[in-house]
Short mmCIF file of C-alpha atoms in Angstrom, two decimals:
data_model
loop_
_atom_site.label_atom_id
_atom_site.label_comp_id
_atom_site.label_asym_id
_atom_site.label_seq_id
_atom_site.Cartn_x
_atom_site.Cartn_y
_atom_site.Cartn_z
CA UNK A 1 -22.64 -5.54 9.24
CA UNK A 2 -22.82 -2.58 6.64
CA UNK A 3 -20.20 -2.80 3.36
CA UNK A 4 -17.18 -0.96 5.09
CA UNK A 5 -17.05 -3.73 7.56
CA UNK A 6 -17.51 -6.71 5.80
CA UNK A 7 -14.74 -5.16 3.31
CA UNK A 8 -12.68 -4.92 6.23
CA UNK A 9 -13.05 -8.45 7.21
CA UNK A 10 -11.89 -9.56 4.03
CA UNK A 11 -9.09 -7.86 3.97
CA UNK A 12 -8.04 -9.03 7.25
CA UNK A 13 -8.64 -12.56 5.56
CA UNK A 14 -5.46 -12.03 3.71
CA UNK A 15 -3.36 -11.34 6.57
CA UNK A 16 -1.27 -15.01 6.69
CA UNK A 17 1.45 -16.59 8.88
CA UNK A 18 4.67 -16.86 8.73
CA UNK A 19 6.91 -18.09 6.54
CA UNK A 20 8.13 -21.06 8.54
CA UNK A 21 10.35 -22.57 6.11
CA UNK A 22 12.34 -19.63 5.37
CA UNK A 23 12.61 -19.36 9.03
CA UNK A 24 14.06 -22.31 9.51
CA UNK A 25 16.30 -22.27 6.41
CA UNK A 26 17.62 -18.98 8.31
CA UNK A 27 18.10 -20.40 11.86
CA UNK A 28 20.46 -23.04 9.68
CA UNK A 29 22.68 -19.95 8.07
CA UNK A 30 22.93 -18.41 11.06
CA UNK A 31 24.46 -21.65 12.57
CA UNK A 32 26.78 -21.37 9.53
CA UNK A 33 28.20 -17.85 10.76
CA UNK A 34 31.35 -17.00 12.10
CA UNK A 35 30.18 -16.44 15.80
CA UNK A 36 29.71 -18.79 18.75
CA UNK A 37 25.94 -19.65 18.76
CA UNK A 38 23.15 -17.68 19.80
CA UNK A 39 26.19 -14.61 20.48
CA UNK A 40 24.19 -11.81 18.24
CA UNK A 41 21.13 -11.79 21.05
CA UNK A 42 18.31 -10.00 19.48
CA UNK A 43 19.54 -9.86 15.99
CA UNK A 44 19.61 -12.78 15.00
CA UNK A 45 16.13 -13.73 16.60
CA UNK A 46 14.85 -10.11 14.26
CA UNK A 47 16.20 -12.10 11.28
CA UNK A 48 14.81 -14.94 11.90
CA UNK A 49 11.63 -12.60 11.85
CA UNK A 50 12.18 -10.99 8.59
CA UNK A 51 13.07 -14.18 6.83
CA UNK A 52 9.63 -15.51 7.92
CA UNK A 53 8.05 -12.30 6.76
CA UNK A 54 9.84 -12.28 3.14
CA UNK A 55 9.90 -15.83 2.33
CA UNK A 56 13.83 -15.30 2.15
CA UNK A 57 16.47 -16.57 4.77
CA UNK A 58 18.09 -11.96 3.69
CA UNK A 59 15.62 -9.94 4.30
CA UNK A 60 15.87 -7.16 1.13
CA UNK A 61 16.15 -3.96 2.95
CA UNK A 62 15.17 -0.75 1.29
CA UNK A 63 12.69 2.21 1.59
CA UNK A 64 11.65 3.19 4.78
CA UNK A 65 8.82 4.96 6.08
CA UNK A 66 7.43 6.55 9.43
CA UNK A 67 3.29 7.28 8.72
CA UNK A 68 1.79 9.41 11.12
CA UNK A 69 -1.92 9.54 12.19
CA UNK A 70 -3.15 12.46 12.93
CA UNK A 71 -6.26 13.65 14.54
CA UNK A 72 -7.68 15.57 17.88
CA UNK A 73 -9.70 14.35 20.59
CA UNK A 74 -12.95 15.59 22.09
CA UNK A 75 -11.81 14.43 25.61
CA UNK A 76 -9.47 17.45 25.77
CA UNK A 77 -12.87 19.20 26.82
CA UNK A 78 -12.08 17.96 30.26
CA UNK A 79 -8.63 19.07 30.96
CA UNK A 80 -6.95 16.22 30.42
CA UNK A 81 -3.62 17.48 29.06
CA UNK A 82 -1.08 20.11 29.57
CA UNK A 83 -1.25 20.84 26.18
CA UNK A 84 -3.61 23.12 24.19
CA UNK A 85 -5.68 21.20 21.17
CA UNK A 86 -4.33 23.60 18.67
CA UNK A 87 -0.72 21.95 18.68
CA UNK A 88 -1.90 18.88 16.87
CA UNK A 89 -2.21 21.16 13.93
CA UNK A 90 0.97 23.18 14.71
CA UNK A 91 3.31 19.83 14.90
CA UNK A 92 1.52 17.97 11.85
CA UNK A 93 2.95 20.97 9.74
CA UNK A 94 6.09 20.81 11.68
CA UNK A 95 6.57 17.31 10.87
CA UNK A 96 6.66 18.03 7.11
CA UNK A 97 9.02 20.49 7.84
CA UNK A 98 11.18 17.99 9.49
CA UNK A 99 11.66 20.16 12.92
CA UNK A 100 10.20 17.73 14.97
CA UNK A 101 11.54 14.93 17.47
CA UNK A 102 11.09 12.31 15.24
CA UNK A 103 10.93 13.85 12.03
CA UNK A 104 14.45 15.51 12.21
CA UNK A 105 15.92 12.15 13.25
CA UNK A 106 13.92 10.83 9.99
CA UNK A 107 15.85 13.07 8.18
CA UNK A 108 18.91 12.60 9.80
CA UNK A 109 18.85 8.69 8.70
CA UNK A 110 17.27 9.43 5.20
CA UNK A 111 13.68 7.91 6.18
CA UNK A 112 10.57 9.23 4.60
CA UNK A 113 7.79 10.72 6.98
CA UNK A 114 3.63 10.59 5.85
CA UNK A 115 1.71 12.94 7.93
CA UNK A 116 -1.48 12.16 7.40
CA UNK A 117 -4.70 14.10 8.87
CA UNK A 118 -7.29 11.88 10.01
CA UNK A 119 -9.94 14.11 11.67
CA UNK A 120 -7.49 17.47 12.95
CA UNK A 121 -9.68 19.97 14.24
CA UNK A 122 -8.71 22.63 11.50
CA UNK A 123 -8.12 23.21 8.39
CA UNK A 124 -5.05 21.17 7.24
CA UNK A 125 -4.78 22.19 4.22
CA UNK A 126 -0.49 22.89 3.96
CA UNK A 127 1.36 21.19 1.30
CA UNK A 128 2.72 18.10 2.80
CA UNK A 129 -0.01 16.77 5.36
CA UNK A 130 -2.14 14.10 3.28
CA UNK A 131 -5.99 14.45 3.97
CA UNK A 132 -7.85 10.95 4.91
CA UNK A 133 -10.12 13.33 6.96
CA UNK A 134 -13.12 10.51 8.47
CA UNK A 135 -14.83 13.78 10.76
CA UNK A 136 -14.03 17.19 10.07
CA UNK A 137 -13.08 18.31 13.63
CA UNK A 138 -12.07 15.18 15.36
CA UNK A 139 -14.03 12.87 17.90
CA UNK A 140 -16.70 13.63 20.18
CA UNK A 141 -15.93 14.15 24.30
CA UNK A 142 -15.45 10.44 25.28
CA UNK A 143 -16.64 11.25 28.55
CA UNK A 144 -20.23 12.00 27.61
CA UNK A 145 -20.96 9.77 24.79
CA UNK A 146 -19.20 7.89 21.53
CA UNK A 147 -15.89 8.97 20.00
CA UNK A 148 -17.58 8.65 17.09
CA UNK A 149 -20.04 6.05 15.17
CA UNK A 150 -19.14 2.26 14.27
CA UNK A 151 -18.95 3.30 10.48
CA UNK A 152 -16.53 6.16 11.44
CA UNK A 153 -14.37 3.56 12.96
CA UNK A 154 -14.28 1.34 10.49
CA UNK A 155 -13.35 3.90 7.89
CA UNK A 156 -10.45 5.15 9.80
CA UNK A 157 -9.29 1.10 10.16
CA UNK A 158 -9.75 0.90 6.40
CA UNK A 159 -7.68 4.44 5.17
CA UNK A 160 -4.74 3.00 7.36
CA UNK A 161 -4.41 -0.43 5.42
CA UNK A 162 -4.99 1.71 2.56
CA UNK A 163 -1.78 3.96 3.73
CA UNK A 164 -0.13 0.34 4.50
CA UNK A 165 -0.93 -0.93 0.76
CA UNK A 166 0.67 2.55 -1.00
CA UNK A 167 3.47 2.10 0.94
CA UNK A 168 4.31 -1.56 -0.41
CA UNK A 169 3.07 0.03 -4.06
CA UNK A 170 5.64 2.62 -3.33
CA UNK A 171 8.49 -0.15 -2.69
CA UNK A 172 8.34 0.57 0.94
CA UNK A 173 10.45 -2.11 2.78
CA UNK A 174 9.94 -1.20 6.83
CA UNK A 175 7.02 0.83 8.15
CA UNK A 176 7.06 2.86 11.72
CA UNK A 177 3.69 3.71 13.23
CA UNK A 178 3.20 6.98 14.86
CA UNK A 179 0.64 9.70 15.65
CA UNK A 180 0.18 13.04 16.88
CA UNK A 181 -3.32 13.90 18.78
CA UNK A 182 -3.31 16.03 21.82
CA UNK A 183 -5.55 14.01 24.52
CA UNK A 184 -4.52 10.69 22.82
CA UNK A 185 -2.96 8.87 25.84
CA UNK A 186 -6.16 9.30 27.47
CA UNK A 187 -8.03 7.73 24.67
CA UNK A 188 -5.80 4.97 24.35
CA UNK A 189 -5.79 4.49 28.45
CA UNK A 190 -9.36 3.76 28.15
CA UNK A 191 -9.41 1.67 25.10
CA UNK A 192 -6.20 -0.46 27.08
CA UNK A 193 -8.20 -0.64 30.31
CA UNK A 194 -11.39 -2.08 28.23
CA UNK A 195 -9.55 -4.92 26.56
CA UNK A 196 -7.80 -5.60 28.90
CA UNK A 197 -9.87 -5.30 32.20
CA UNK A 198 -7.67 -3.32 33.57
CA UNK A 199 -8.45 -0.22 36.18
CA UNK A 200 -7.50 3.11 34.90
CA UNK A 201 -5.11 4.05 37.74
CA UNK A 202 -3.35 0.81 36.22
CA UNK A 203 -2.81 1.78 32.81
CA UNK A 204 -2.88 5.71 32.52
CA UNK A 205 0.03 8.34 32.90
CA UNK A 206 0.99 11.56 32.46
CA UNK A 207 1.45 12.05 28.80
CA UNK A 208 2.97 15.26 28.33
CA UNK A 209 2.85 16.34 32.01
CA UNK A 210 0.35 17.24 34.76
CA UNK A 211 -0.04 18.22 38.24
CA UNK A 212 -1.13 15.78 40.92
CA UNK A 213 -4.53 17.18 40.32
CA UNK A 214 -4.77 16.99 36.88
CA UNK A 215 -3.97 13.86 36.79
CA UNK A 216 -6.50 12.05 39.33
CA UNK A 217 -8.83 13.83 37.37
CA UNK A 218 -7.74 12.35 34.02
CA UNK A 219 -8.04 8.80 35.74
CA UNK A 220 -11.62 10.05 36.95
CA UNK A 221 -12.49 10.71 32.99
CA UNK A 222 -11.32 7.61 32.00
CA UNK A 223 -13.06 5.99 33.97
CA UNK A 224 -16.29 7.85 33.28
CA UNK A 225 -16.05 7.59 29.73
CA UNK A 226 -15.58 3.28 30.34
CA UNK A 227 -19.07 3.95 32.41
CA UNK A 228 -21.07 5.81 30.03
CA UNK A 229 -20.13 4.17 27.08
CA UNK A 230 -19.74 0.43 28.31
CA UNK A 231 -17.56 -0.69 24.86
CA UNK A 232 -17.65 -4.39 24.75
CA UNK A 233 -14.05 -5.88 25.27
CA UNK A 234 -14.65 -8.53 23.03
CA UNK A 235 -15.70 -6.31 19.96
CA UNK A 236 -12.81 -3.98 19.18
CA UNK A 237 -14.42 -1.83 16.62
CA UNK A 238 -17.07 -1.22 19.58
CA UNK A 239 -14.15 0.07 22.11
CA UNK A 240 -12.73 1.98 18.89
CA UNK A 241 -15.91 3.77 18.27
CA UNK A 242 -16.79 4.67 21.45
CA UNK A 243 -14.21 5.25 23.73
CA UNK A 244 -10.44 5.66 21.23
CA UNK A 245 -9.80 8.12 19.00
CA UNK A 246 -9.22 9.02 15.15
CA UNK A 247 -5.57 8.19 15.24
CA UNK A 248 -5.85 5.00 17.34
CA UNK A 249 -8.40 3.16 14.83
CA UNK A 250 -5.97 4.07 11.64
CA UNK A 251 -3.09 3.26 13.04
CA UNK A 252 -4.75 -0.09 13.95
CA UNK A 253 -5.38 -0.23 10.21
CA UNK A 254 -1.73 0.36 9.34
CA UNK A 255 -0.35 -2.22 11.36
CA UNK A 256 -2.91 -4.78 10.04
CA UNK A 257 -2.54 -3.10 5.45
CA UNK A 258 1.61 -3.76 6.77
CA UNK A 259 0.63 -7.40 7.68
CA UNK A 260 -1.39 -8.22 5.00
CA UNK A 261 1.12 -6.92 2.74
CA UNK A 262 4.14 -8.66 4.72
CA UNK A 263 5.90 -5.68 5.41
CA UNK A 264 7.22 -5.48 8.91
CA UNK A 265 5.67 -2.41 11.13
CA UNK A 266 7.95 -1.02 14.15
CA UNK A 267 5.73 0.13 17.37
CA UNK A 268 6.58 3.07 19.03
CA UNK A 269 5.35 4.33 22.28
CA UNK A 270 2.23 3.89 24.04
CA UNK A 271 -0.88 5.07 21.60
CA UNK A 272 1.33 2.63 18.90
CA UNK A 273 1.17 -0.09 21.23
CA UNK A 274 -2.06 -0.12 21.80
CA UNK A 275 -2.92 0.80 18.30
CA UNK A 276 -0.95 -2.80 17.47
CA UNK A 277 -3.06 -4.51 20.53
CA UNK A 278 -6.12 -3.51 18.76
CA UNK A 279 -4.72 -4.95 14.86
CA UNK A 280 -3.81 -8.33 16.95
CA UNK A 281 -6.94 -8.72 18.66
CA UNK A 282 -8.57 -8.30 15.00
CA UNK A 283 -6.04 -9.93 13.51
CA UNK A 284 -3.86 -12.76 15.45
CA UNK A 285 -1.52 -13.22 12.61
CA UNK A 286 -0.88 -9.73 12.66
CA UNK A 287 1.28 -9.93 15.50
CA UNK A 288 4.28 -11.72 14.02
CA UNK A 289 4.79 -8.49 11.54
CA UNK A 290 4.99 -6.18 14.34
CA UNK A 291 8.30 -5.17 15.65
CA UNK A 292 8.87 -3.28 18.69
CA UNK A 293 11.23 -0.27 19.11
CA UNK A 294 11.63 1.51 22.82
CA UNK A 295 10.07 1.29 25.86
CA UNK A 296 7.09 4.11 26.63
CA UNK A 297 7.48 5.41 30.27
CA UNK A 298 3.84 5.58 30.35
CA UNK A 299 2.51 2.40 32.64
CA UNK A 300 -0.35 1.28 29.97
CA UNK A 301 2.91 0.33 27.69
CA UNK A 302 3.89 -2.41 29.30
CA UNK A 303 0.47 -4.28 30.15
CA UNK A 304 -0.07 -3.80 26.12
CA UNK A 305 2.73 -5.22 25.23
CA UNK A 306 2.63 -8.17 27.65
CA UNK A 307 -0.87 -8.69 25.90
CA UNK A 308 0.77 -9.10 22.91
CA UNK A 309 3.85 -11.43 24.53
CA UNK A 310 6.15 -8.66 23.09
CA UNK A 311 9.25 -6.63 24.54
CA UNK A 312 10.47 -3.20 23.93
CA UNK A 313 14.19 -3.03 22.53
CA UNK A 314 15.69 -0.09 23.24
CA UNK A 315 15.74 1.29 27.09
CA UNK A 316 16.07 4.99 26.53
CA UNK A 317 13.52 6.92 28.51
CA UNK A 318 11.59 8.08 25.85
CA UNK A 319 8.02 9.55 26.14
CA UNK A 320 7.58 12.10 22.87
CA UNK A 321 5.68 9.42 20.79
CA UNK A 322 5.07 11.08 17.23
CA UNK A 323 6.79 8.03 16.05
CA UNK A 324 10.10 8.74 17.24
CA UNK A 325 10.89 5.36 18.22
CA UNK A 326 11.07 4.31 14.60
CA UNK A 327 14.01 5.62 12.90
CA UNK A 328 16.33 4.33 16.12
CA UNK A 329 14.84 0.67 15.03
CA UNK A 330 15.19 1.37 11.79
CA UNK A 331 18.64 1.10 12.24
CA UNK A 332 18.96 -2.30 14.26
CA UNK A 333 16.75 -3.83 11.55
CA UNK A 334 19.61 -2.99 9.08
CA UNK A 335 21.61 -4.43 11.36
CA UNK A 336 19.45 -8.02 11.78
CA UNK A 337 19.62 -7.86 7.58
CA UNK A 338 23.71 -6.95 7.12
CA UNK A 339 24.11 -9.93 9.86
CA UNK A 340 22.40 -12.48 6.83
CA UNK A 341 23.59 -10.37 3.92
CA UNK A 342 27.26 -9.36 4.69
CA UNK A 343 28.91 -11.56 7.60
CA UNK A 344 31.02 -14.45 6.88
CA UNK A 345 30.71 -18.11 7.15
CA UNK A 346 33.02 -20.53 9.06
CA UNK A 347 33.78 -21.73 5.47
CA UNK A 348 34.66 -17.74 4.19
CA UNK A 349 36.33 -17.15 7.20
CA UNK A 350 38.49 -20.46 6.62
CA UNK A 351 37.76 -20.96 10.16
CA UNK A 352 37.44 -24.68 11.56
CA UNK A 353 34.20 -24.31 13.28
CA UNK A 354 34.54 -28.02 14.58
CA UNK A 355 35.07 -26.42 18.56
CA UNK A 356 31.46 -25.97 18.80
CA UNK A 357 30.02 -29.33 18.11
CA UNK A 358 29.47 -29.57 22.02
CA UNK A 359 27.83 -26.32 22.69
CA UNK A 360 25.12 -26.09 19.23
CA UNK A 361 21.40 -27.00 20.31
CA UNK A 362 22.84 -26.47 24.37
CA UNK A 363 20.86 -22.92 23.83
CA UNK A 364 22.74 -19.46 24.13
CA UNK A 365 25.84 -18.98 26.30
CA UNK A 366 25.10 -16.28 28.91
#
C-alpha cells in the first residue's frame, strides 16, 4: 500500500455514525407538531436524517452546492455511445455558463455549480472549470486493458474528498453529486455488474440513446472489459482502476470528504449511484449521509440502490444525469428543515393534542 492509499484509509477513519441522540431528540419534536403522526411521509423521516447528521434535532440550512466530475472515457473507442467524445468538453464549459439541464435549474434556485475536470480529453483551460486533472486525456479503452493504474485511482478518490472538505471550508451546507463523461454509463455498468455479480444485460442501458445494435454491442464490451481485466469485487479501488472511469472514482471521493465532514450528499442518476455504492462499500458509515434524489431510467439504478437499501424520491423520468437531480432535492430538504424550524407545536397552535393518545407508537396512518 503506497502513501496515497494509506492516506486515504485514514481519512475514511474519520467518517463516523450517526448522531443517534439528536435523532431521537427529533423523532420526540416531531411528535410535538401540529399534525397527526407519521402524516409528513418522507419529510419527517429526511429530518430525522439531518438531525443525526448535525448533532441538532433543525438541521441549519444554508449554502448549497452541485460538484461535477468531469472526465472522458477510453471505452468510447468502441462505439459505445451516440454521442461524440468531444461534448464532454463542450458541456463542462456550458455548465459554467449555466445553459445546461442542471446548471440552469441551479441557477434558477440560487445553487452554486463546481465543474471540475478530472482527466477531459482536451485542454480545459476556460475560466470557470477547476483543474484536478489525474491523466491528461482521460482513461485507457476498458475493453483492452486498465482504466488506468491503482495510484491513478486513488488520486481521483482523494481530489473528491478534497472537493468535499472546501466545500464545508466554504460553509457549504448540502452537496449534489454529478458528472459529465461521454461513455460513463458504460463504465459504471461494468463497475455495478463487478460488485455486484450481476450480468451486464442486467445492469446496462441506453444512456443517451442507441440502436438495437449498438446496444448489444455495448453489453458485449462490458462484458469483455469484466473478462480481460477480472477486477476483484471485493477490492473496490481494483474495479475503480481497471474497469470505471475518472469521474466515477472522484465522485466516490466526494460522497465519502461529504461524510467525513457530515455534510449530507444528494445522488443523482445512475453513474452517482454507483459512484455512492462504491464510497459505501469503502466506507459503511458513509451511507447514512447520502440522500437520494430521482429515479434513473437506466436498469443498473435500481440494483445500486437496492445494494445500498436506498430509494429514489422523486418519480420523474429523468435520464440527463449531469447532476440534475440535485437542485429538485435541494428543495425537499428545505422542506424536511422548515418542517423542524418553522411549524407549530400542539402547544403554539393552542391545540389539545390529547385525541391522539390512541393512535402514537400504532405506526403511520395509511
Amino acid at each position: 500500500m503506497n502513501q496515497n492509499e494509506e492516506k486515504l484509509h485514514s481519512l475514511i477513519a474519520g467518517i463516523v455514525p450517526l448522531d443517534a441522540a439528536a435523532q431521537e431528540a427529533a423523532r420526540a419534536y416531531q411528535a410535538s407538531l401540529a399534525m397527526p403522526p407519521g402524516s409528513m411521509g418522507f419529510l419527517q423521516e429526511l429530518a430525522v436524517q439531518l438531525a443525526g447528521i448535525s448533532g441538532s434535532i433543525a438541521y441549519a440550512d444554508g449554502k448549497k452546492r452541485v460538484v461535477v466530475l468531469c472526465a472522458d472515457n477510453g471505452v468510447v473507442a468502441e462505439g459505445v455511445s451516440s454521442t461524440p467524445q468531444s461534448v464532454t468538453m463542450k458541456q463542462a464549459e456550458n455548465m459554467t455558463r449555466r445553459v445546461t439541464g442542471m446548471s440552469c435549474l441551479a441557477a434558477r434556485f440560487g445553487d452554486d455549480v463546481q465543474v471540475v475536470d478530472v482527466g477531459i480529453n482536451g485542454d480545459s483551460a476556460v475560466p470557470g472549470i477547476v483543474r484536478r486533472k489525474i491523466r491528461e486525456h482521460g482513461t485507457a479503452n476498458i475493453a483492452c486493458g486498465p482504466a488506468m493504474t491503482r495510484d491513478e485511482a486513488v488520486r481521483a478518490v482523494l481530489a473528491g474528498m478534497e472537493l468535499a472538505g472546501q466545500a464545508a471550508a466554504e460553509g457549504i451546507r448540502l452537496l449534489g453529486v454529478g458528472e459529465m463523461g461521454i461513455g460513463n454509463t458504460t463504465t459504471s455498468a461494468a463497475v455495478l455488474s463487478v460488485l455486484e455479480g450481476l450480468s451486464p444485460a442486467a445492469v446496462a442501458g441506453r444512456g443517451a440513446g442507441l440502436t438495437d445494435a449498438a446496444f448489444a454491442h455495448k453489453k458485449e464490451i462490458i462484458a469483455q472489459a469484466v473478462r480481460c481485466n477480472a477486477p476483484r469485487p471485493d477490492d473496490v479501488l481494483d474495479v475503480l482502476s481497471k474497469v470505471g472511469g475518472l469521474d466515477i472514482a472522484a465522485m466516490c471521493g466526494v460522497f465519502l470528504g461529504a461524510a467525513r465532514c457530515r455534510i449530507p450528499a444528494v445522488i443523482d442518476g445512475y453513474i452517482s449511484a454507483v459512484a455512492a455504492l462504491c464510497a459505501y462499500r469503502l466506507a459503511p458509515a458513509a451511507r447514512a449521509y447520502f440522500i437520494p434524489s430521482h429515479c434513473s431510467a437506466e436498469p443498473g439504478y435500481t440494483c445500486a440502490m437496492e445494494a445500498m437499501q436506498l430509494r429514489p424520491v422523486l418519480m420523474l423520468g429523468m435520464r440527463l444525469g449531469e447532476g440534475s437531480g440535485c437542485p429538485l432535492m435541494f428543495r425537499i430538504v428545505e422542506a424536511a428543515c422548515a418542517l423542524m424550524t418553522q411549524m407549530a407545536t400542539f402547544r403554539q397552535a393552542d391545540i389539545n393534542d390529547e385525541y391522539l393518545a390512541g393512535l402514537r407508537g400504532q405506526g403511520t396512518p395509511s
